[in-house]
Coordinates of N, CA, C and O in Angstrom, one line a residue:
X119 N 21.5 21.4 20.8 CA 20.9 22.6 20.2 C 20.3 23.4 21.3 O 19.7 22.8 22.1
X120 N 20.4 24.7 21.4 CA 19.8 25.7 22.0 C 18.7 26.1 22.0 O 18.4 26.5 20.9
X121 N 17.8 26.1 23.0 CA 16.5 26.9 22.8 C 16.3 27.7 22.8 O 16.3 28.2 24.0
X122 N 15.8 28.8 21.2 CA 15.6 30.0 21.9 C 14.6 30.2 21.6 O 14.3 29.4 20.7
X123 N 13.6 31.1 21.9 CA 12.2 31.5 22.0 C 11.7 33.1 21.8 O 12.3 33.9 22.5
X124 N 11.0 33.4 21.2 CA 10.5 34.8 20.6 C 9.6 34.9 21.8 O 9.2 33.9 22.4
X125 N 9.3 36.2 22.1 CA 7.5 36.2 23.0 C 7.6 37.6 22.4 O 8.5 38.2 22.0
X126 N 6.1 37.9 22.5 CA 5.5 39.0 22.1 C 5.0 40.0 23.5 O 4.4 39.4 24.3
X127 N 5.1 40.9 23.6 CA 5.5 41.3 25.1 C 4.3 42.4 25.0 O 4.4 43.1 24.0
X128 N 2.8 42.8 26.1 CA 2.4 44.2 26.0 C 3.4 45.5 26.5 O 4.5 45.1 26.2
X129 N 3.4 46.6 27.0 CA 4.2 47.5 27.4 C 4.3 47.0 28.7 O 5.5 46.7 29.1
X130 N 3.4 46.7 29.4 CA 3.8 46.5 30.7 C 4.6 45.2 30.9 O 4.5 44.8 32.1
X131 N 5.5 44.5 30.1 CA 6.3 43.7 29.7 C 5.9 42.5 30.4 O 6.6 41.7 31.1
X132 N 4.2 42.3 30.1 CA 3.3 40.9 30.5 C 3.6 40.5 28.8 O 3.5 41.3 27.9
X133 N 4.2 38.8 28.9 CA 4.3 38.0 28.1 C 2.9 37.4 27.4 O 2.1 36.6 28.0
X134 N 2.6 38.0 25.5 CA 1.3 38.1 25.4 C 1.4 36.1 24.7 O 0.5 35.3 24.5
X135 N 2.3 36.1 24.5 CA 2.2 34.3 23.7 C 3.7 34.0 24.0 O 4.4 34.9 24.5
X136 N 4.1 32.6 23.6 CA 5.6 32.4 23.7 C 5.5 31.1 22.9 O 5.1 30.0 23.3
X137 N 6.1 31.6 21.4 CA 6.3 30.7 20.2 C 8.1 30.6 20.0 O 9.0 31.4 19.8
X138 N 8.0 28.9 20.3 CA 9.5 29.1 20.2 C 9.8 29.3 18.8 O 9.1 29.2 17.8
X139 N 11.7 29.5 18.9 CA 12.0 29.7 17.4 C 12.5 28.6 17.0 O 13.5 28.0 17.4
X140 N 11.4 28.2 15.6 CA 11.8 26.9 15.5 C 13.0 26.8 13.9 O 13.3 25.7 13.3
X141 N 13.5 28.3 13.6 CA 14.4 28.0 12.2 C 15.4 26.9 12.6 O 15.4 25.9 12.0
X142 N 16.4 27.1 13.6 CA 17.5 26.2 13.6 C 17.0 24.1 14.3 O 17.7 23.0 14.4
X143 N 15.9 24.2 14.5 CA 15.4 22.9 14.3 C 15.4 22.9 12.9 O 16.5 22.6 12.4
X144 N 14.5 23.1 12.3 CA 14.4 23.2 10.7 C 15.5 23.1 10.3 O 15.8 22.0 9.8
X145 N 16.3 24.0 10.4 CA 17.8 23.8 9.5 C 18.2 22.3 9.8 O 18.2 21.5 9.0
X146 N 18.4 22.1 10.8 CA 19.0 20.8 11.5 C 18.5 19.7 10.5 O 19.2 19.0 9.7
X147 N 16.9 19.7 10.6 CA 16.2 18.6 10.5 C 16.1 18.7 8.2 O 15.5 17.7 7.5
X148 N 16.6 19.7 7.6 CA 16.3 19.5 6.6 C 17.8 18.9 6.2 O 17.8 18.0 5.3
X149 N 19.1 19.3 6.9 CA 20.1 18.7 6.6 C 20.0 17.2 7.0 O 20.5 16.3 6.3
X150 N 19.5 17.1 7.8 CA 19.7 15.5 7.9 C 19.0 14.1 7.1 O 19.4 13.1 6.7
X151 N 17.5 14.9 7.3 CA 16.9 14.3 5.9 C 17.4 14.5 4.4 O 17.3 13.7 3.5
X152 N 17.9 15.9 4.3 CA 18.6 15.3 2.8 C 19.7 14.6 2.8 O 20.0 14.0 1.7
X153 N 20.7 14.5 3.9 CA 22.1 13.7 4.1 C 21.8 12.0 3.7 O 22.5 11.2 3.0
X154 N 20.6 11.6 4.2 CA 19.8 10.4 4.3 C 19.2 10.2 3.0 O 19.6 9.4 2.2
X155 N 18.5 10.8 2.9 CA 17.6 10.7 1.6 C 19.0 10.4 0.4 O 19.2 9.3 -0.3
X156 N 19.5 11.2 0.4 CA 21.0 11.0 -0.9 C 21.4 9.8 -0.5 O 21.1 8.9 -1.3
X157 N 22.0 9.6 0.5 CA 23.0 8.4 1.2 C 21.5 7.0 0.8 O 22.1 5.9 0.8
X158 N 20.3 6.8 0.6 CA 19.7 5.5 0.6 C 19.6 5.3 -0.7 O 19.6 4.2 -1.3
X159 N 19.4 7.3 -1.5 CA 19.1 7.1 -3.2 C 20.4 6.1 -3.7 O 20.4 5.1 -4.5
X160 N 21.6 6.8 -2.7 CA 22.7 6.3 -3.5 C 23.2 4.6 -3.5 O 23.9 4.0 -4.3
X161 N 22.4 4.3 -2.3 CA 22.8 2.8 -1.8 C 22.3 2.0 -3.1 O 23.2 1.1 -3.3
X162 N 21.3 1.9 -3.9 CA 20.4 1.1 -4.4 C 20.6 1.6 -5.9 O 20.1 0.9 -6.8
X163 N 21.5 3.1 -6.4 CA 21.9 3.1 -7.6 C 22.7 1.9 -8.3 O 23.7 1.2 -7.8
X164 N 22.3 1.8 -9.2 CA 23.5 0.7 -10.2 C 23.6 1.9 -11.6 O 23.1 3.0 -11.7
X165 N 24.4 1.1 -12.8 CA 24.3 1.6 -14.5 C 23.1 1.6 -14.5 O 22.6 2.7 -14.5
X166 N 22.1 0.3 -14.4 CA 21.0 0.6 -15.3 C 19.7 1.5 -14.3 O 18.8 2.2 -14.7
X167 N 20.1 1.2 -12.8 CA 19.0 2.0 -12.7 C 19.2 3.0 -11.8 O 19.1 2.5 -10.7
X168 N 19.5 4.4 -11.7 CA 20.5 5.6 -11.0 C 18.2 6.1 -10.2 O 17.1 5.6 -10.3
X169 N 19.0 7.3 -9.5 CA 18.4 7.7 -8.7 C 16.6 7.9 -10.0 O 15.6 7.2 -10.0
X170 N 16.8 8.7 -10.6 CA 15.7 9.2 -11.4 C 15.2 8.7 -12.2 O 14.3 9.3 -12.7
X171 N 15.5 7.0 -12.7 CA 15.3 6.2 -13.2 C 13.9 5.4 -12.8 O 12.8 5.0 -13.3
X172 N 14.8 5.6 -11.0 CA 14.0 4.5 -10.1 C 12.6 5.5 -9.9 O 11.5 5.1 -10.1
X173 N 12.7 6.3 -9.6 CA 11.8 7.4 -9.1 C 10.6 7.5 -10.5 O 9.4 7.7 -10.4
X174 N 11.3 7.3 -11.5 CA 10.1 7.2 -12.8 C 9.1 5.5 -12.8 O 8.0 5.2 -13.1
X175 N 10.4 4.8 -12.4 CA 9.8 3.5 -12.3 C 8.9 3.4 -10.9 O 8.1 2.5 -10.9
X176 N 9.0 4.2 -10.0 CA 8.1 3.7 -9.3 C 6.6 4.9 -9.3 O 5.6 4.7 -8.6
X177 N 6.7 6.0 -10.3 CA 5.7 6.7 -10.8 C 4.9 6.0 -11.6 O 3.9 6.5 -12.0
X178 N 5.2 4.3 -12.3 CA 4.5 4.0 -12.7 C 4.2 2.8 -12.3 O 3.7 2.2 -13.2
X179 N 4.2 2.1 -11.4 CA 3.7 1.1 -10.4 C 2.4 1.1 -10.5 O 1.8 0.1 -10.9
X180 N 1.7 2.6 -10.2 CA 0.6 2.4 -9.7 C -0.2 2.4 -11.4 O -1.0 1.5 -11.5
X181 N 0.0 3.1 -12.3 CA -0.8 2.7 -13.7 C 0.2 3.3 -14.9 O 1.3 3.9 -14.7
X182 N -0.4 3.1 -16.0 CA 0.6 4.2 -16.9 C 0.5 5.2 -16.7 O -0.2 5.5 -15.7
X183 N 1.1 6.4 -17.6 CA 1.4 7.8 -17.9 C 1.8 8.0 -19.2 O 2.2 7.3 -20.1
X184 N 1.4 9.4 -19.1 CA 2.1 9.9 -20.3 C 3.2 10.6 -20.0 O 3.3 10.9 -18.8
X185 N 4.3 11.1 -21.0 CA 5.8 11.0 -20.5 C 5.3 12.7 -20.0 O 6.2 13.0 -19.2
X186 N 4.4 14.0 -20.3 CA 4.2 15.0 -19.6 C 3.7 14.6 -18.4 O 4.4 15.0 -17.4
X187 N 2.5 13.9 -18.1 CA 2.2 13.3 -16.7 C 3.7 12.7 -15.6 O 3.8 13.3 -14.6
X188 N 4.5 11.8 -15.9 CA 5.6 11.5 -15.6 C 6.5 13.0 -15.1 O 6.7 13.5 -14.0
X189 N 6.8 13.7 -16.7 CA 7.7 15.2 -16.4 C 7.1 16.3 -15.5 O 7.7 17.3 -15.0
X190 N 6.1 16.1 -15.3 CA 5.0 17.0 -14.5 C 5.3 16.2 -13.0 O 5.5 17.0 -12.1
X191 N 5.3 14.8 -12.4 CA 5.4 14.2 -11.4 C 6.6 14.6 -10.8 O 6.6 14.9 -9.7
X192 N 7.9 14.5 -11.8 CA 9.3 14.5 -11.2 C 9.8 16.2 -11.7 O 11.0 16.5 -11.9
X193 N 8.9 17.0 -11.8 CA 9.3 18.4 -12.0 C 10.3 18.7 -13.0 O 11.1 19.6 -12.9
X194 N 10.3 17.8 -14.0 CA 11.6 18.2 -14.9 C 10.8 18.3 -16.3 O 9.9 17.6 -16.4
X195 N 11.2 19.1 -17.2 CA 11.0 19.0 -18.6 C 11.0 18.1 -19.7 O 12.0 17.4 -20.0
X196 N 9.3 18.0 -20.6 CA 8.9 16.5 -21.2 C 10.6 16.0 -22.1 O 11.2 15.0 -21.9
X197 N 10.9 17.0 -22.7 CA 12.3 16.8 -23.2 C 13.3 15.5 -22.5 O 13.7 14.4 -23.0
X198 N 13.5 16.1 -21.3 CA 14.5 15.2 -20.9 C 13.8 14.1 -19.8 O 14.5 13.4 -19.0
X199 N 12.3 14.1 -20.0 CA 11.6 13.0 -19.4 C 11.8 11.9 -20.6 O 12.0 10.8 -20.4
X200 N 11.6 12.4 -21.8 CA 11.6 11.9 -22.8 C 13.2 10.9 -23.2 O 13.3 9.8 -23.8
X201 N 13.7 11.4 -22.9 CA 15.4 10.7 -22.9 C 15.5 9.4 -21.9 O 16.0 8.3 -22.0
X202 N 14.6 10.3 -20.4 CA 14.6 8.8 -19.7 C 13.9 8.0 -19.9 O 14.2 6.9 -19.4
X203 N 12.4 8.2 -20.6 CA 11.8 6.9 -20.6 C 12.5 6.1 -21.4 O 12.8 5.0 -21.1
X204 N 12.8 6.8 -23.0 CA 14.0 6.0 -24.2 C 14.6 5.2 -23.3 O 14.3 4.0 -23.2
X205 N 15.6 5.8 -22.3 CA 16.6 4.7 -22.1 C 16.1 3.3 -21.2 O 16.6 2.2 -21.1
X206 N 14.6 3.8 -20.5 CA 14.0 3.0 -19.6 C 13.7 1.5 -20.8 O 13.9 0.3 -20.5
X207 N 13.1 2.4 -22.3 CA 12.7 1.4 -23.1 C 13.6 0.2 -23.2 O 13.3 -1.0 -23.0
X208 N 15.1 0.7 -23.6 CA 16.2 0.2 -23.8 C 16.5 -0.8 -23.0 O 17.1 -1.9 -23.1
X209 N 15.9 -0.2 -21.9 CA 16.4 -1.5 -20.4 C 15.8 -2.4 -20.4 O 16.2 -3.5 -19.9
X210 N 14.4 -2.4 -21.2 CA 13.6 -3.0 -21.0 C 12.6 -3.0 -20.0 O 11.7 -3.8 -19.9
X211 N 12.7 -2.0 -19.2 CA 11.9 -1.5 -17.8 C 10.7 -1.4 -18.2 O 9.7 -2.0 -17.8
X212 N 10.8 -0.3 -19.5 CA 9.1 0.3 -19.8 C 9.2 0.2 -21.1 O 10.2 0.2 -21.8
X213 N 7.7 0.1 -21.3 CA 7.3 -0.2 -22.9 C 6.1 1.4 -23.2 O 5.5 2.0 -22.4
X214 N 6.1 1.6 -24.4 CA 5.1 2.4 -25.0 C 3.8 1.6 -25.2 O 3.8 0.3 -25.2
X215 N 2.6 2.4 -25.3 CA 1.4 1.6 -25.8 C 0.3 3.4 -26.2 O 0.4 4.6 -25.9
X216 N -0.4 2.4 -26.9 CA -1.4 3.7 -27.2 C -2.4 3.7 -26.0 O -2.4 2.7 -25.2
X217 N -3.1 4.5 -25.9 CA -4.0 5.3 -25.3 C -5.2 4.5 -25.7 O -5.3 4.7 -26.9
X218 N -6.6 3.3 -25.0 CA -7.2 3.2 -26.0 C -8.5 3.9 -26.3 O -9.3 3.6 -27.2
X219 N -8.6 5.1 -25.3 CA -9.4 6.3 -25.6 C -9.3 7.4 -26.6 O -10.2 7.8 -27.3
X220 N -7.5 7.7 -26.5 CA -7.2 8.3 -27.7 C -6.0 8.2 -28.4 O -4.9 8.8 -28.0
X221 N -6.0 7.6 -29.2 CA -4.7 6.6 -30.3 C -4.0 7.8 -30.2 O -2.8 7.3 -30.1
X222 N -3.8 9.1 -30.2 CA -2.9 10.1 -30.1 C -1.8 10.0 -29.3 O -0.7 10.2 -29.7
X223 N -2.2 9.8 -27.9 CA -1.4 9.8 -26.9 C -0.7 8.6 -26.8 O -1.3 7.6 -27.2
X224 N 0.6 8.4 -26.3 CA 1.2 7.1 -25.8 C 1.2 7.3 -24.5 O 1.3 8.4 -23.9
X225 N 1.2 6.1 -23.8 CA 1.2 5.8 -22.5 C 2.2 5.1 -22.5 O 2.4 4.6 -23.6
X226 N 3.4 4.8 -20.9 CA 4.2 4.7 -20.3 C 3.8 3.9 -19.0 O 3.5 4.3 -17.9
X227 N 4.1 2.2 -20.0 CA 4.5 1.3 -18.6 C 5.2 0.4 -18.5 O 6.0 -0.1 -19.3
X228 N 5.0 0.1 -16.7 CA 6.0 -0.4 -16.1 C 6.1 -2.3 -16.7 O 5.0 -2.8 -16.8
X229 N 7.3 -3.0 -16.9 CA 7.0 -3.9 -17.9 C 7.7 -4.8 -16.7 O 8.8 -4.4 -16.4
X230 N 7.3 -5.8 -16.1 CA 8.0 -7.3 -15.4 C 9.2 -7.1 -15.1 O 9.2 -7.0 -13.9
X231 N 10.4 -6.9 -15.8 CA 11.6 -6.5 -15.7 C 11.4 -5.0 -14.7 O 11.4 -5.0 -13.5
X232 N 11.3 -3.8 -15.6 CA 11.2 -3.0 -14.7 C 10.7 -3.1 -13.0 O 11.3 -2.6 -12.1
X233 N 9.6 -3.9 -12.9 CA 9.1 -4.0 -11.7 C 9.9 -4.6 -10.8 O 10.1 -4.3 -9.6
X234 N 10.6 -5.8 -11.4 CA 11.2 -6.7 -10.5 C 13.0 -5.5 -10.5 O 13.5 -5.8 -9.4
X235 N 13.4 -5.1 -10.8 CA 14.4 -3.9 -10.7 C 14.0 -2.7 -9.5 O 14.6 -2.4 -8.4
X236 N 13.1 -2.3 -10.0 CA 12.5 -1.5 -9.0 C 12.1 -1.9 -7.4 O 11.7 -1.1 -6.6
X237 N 12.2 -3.5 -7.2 CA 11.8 -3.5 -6.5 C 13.4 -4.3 -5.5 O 13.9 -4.2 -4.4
X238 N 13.8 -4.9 -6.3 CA 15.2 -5.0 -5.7 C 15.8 -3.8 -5.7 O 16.9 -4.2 -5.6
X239 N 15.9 -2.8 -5.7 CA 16.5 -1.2 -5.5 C 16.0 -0.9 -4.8 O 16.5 -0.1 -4.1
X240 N 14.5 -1.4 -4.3 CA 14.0 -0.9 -3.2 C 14.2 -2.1 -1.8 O 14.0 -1.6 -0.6
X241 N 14.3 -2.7 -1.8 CA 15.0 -3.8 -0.9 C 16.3 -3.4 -0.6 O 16.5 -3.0 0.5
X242 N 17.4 -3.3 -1.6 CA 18.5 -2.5 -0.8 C 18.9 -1.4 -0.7 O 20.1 -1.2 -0.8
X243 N 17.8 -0.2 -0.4 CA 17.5 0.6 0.5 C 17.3 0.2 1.6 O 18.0 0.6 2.5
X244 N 16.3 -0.7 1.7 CA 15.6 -0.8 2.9 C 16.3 -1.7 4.0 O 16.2 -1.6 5.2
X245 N 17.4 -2.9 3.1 CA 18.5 -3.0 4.1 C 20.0 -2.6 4.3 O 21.0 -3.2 4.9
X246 N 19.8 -1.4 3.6 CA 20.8 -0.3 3.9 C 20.3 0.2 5.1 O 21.0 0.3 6.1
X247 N 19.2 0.6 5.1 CA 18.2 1.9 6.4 C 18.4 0.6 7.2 O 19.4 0.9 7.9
X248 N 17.9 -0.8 7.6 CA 17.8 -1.5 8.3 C 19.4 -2.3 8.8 O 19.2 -3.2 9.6
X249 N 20.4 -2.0 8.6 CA 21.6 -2.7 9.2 C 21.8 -1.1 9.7 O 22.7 -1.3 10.5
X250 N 21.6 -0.1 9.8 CA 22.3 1.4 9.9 C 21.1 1.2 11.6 O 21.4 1.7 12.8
X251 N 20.3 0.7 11.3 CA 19.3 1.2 12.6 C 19.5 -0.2 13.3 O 19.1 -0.1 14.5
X252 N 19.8 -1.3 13.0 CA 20.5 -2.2 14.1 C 21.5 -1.7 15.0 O 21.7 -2.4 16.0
X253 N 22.0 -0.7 14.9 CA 23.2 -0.3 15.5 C 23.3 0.4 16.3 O 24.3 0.9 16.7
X254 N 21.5 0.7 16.7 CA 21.3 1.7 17.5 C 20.6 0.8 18.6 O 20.4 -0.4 18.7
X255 N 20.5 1.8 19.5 CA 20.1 1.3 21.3 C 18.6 1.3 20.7 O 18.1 1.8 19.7
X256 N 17.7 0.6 21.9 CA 16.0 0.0 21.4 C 15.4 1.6 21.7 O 14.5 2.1 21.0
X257 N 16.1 2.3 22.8 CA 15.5 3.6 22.7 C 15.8 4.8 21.5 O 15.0 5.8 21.4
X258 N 17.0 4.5 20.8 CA 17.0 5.2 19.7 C 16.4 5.4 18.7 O 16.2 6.4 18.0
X259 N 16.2 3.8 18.6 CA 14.9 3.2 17.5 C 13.5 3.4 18.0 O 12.5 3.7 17.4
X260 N 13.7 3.3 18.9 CA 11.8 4.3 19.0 C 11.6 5.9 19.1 O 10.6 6.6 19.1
X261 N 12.8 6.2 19.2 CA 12.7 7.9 19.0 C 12.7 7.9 17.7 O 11.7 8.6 17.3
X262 N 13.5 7.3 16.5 CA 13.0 7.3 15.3 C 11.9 6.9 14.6 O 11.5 7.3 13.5
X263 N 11.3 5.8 15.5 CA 10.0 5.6 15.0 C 8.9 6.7 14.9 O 8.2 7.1 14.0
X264 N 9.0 7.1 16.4 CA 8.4 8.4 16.6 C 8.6 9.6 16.0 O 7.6 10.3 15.7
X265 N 9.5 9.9 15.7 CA 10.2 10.9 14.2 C 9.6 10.9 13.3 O 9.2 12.0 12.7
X266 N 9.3 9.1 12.8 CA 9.1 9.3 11.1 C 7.5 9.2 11.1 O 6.9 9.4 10.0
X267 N 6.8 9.0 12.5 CA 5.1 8.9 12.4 C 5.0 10.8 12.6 O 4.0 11.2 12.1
X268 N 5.8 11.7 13.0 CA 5.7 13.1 13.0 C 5.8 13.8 11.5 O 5.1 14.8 11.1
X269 N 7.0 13.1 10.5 CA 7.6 13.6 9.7 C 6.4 13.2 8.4 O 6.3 13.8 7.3
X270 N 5.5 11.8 8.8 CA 5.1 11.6 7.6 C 4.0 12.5 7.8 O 3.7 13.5 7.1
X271 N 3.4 12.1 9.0 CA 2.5 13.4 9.0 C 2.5 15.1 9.0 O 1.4 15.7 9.1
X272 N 3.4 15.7 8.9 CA 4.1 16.6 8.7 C 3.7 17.4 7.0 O 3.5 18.5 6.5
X273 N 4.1 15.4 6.2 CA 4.2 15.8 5.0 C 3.3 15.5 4.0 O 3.3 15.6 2.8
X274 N 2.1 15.0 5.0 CA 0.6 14.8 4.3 C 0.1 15.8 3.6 O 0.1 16.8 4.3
X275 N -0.3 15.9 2.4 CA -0.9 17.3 1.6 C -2.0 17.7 2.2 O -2.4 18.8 1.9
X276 N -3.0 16.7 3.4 CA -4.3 16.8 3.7 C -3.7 17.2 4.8 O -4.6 17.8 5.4
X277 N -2.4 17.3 5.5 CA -2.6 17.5 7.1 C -2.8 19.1 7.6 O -2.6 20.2 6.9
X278 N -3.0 19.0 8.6 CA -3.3 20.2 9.1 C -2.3 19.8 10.6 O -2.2 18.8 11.2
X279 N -1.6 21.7 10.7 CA -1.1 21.2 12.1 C -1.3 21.2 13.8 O -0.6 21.3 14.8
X280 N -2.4 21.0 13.7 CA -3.4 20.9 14.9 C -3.3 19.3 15.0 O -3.4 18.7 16.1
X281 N -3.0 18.6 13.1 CA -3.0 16.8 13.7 C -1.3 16.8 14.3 O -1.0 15.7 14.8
X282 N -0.6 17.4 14.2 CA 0.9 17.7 14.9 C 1.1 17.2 16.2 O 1.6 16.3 16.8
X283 N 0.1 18.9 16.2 CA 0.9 19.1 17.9 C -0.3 18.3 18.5 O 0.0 18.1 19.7
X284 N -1.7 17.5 18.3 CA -1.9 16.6 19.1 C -1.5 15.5 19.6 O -2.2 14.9 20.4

């Protein structure tokens, strides 16, 4: 990739800052993380449990929900959040339960079966990503390491990028 660089120039064509241009990094770097991200969703789909399935089951790992809390997590409409928890029921993944603050509401959890699915789907991801990164040189694998300590921090909601470029 080419480096190219913007500067901001006074008249007397003294260089006042020099911010490189970082769109075609960016481009680079969002295609590749989505090429990956699809390619690991896809490794660990089966019938019963496809990409958005797994993604609900592991929204409830950490406690219940209610199926708008859930449609609100995964950005889609309670409607067709509502279709996947049904079919989650069906799998046996997740069960309903009342609220016991307020019998109105149902809550949405993760049930033994579900967990233990969710978590084999999550194992062969991880040695999908792990036979793909054997195959690299010890220096490749620590440029990736270094990558993904940039990228998570990158994608901290608390970060700031002063913790970046330190």
């Amino acid at each position: 990739m080419a480096k190219t660089s913007q500067h901001n120039t006074a008249p007397d064509g003294t260089i006042l800052d020099h911010t490189p241009d970082t769109g075609p990094l960016a481009a680079e770097l969002r295609v590749a993380i989505m090429r990956t991200s699809r390619r690991i969703r896809a490794e660990a789909a089966t019938g019963e449990l496809s990409p958005g399935r797994y993604s609900v089951l592991a929204g409830l790992m950490g406690a219940p929900r209610t199926v708008g809390e859930l449609a609100a997590r995964e950005q889609i409409a309670a409607p067709s959040m509502t279709r996947i928890v049904n079919d989650l029921v069906v799998a046996g993944f997740v069960s309903r339960g009342e609220n016991p603050l307020d019998k109105r509401q149902v809550r949405i959890s993760i049930t033994s079966l579900g967990s233990a699915a969710l978590l084999q789907a999550r194992s062969m991801r991880t040695a999908w990503l792990a036979q793909r990164l054997a195959a690299l040189t010890p220096a490749q694998q620590a440029t990736l390491h270094e990558a993904s300590m940039i990228l998570q921090a990158m994608s901290a909601p608390e970060m700031g990028m002063q913790e970046v470029k330190a």
